[in-house]
CSV table of C-alpha atoms in Angstrom, one decimal:
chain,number,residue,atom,x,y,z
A,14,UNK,CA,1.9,-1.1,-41.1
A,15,UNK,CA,4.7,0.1,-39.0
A,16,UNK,CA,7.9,0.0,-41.4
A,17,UNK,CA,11.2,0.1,-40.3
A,18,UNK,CA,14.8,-0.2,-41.7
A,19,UNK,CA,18.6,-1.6,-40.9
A,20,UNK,CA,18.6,-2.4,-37.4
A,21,UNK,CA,16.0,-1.6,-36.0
A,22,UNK,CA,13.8,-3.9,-38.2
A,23,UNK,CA,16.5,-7.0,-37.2
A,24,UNK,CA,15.9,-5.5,-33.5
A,25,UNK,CA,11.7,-5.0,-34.3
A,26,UNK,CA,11.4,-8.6,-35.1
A,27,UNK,CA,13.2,-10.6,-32.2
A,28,UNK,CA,10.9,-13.3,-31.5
A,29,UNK,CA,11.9,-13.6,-27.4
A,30,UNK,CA,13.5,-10.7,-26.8
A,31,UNK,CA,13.1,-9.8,-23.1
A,32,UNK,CA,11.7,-6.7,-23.7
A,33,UNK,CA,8.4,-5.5,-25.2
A,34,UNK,CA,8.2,-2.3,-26.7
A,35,UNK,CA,4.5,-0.8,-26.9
A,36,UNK,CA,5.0,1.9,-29.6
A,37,UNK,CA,3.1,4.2,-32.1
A,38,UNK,CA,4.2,5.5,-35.5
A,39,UNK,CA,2.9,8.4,-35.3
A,40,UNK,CA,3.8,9.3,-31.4
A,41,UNK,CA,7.5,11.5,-31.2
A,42,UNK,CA,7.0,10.6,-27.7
A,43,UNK,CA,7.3,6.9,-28.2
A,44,UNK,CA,9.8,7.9,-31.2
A,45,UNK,CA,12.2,8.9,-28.4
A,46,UNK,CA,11.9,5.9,-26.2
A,47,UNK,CA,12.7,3.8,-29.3
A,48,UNK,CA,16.0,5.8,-30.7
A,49,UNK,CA,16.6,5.5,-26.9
A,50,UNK,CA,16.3,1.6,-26.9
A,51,UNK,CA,18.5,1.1,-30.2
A,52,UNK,CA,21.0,3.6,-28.9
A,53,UNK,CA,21.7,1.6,-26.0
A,54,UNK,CA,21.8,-1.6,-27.8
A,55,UNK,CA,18.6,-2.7,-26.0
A,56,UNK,CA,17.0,-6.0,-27.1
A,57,UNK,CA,12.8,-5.8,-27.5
A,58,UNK,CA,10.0,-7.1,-29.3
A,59,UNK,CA,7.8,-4.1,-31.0
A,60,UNK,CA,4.4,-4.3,-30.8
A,61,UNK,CA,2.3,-1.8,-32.4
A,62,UNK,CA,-0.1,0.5,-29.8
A,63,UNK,CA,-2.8,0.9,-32.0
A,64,UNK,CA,-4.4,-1.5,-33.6
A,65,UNK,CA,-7.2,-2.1,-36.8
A,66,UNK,CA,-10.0,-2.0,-35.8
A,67,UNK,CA,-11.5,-5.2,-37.6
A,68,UNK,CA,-8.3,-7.1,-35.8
A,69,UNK,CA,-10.6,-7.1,-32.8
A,70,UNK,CA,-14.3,-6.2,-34.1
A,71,UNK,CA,-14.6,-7.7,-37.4
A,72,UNK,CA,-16.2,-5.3,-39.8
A,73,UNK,CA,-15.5,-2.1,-37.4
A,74,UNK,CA,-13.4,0.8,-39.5
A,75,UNK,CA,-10.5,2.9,-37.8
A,76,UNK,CA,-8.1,1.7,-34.7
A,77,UNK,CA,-8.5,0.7,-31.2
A,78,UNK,CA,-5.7,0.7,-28.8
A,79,UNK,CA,-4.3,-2.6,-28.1
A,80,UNK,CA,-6.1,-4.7,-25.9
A,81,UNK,CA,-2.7,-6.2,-24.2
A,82,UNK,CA,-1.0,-2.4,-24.1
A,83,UNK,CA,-4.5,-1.7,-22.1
A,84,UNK,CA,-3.4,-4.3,-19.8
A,85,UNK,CA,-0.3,-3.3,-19.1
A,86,UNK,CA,-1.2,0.3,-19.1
A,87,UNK,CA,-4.2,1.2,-18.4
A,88,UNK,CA,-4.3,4.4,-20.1
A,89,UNK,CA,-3.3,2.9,-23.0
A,90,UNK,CA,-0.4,5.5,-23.6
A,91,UNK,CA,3.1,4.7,-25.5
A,92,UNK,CA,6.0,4.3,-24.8
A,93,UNK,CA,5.4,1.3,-22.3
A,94,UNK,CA,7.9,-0.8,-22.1
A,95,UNK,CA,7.4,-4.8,-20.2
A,96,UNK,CA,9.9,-6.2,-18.9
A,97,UNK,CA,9.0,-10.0,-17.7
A,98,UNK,CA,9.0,-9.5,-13.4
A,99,UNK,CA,8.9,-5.6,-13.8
A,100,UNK,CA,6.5,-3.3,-13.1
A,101,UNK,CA,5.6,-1.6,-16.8
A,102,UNK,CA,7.4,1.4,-17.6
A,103,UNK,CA,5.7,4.4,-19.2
A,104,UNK,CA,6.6,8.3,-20.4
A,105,UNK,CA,9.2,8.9,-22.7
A,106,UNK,CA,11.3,10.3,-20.1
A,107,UNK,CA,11.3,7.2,-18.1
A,108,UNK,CA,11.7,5.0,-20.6
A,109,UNK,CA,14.5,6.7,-21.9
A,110,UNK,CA,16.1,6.4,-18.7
A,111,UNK,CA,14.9,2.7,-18.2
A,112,UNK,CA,16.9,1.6,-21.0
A,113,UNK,CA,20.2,3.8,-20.4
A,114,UNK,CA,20.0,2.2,-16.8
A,115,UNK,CA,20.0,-1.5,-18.5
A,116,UNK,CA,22.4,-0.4,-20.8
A,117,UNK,CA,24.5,-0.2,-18.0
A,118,UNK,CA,23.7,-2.9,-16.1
A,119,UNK,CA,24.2,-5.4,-19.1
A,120,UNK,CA,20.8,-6.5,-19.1
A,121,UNK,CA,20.4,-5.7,-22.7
């Protein structure tokens, strides 16, 4: 269960934002990509990268990755960050850039 608190839970649980936000809990990589997208007032739907395993395979034990973060990026790797007509965005760096950049262009 990924918790969060104050704003970013309001932020984690927009229904249609226009961003999607592939993260991990445990990732400081996707950590940085995240403060990045509150920071910059970024609107985006979280969606957890790893997955329970008996989500996919019932009765299978541990975590997969999740099947539509596999889609978007193949190597299954958070951050990625979807943007509806946009290519996916992945590395932290990137992302971290990604969301300064719509910061600035008011696409937040």
């Amino acid at each position: 269960v990924f918790r969060t608190q104050g704003s970013a839970l309001r932020v984690a649980n927009m229904a249609q934002a226009p961003v999607l936000f592939y993260s991990g809990w445990f990732c400081p990589y996707a950590q940085r990509a995240w403060i990045a997208l509150n920071q910059c007032g970024v609107e985006y739907r979280l969606e957890e990268g790893m997955v329970r395993s008996d989500e996919i395979t019932p009765g299978a034990l541990g975590y997969q990755k999740n099947p539509k973060l596999l889609e978007a990026n193949p190597k299954g790797l958070v951050p990625t960050i979807i943007q509806e007509g946009q290519r996916p965005v992945y590395e932290s760096l990137i992302c971290v850039e990604y969301a300064s950049d719509m910061s600035k262009n008011g696409k937040s």
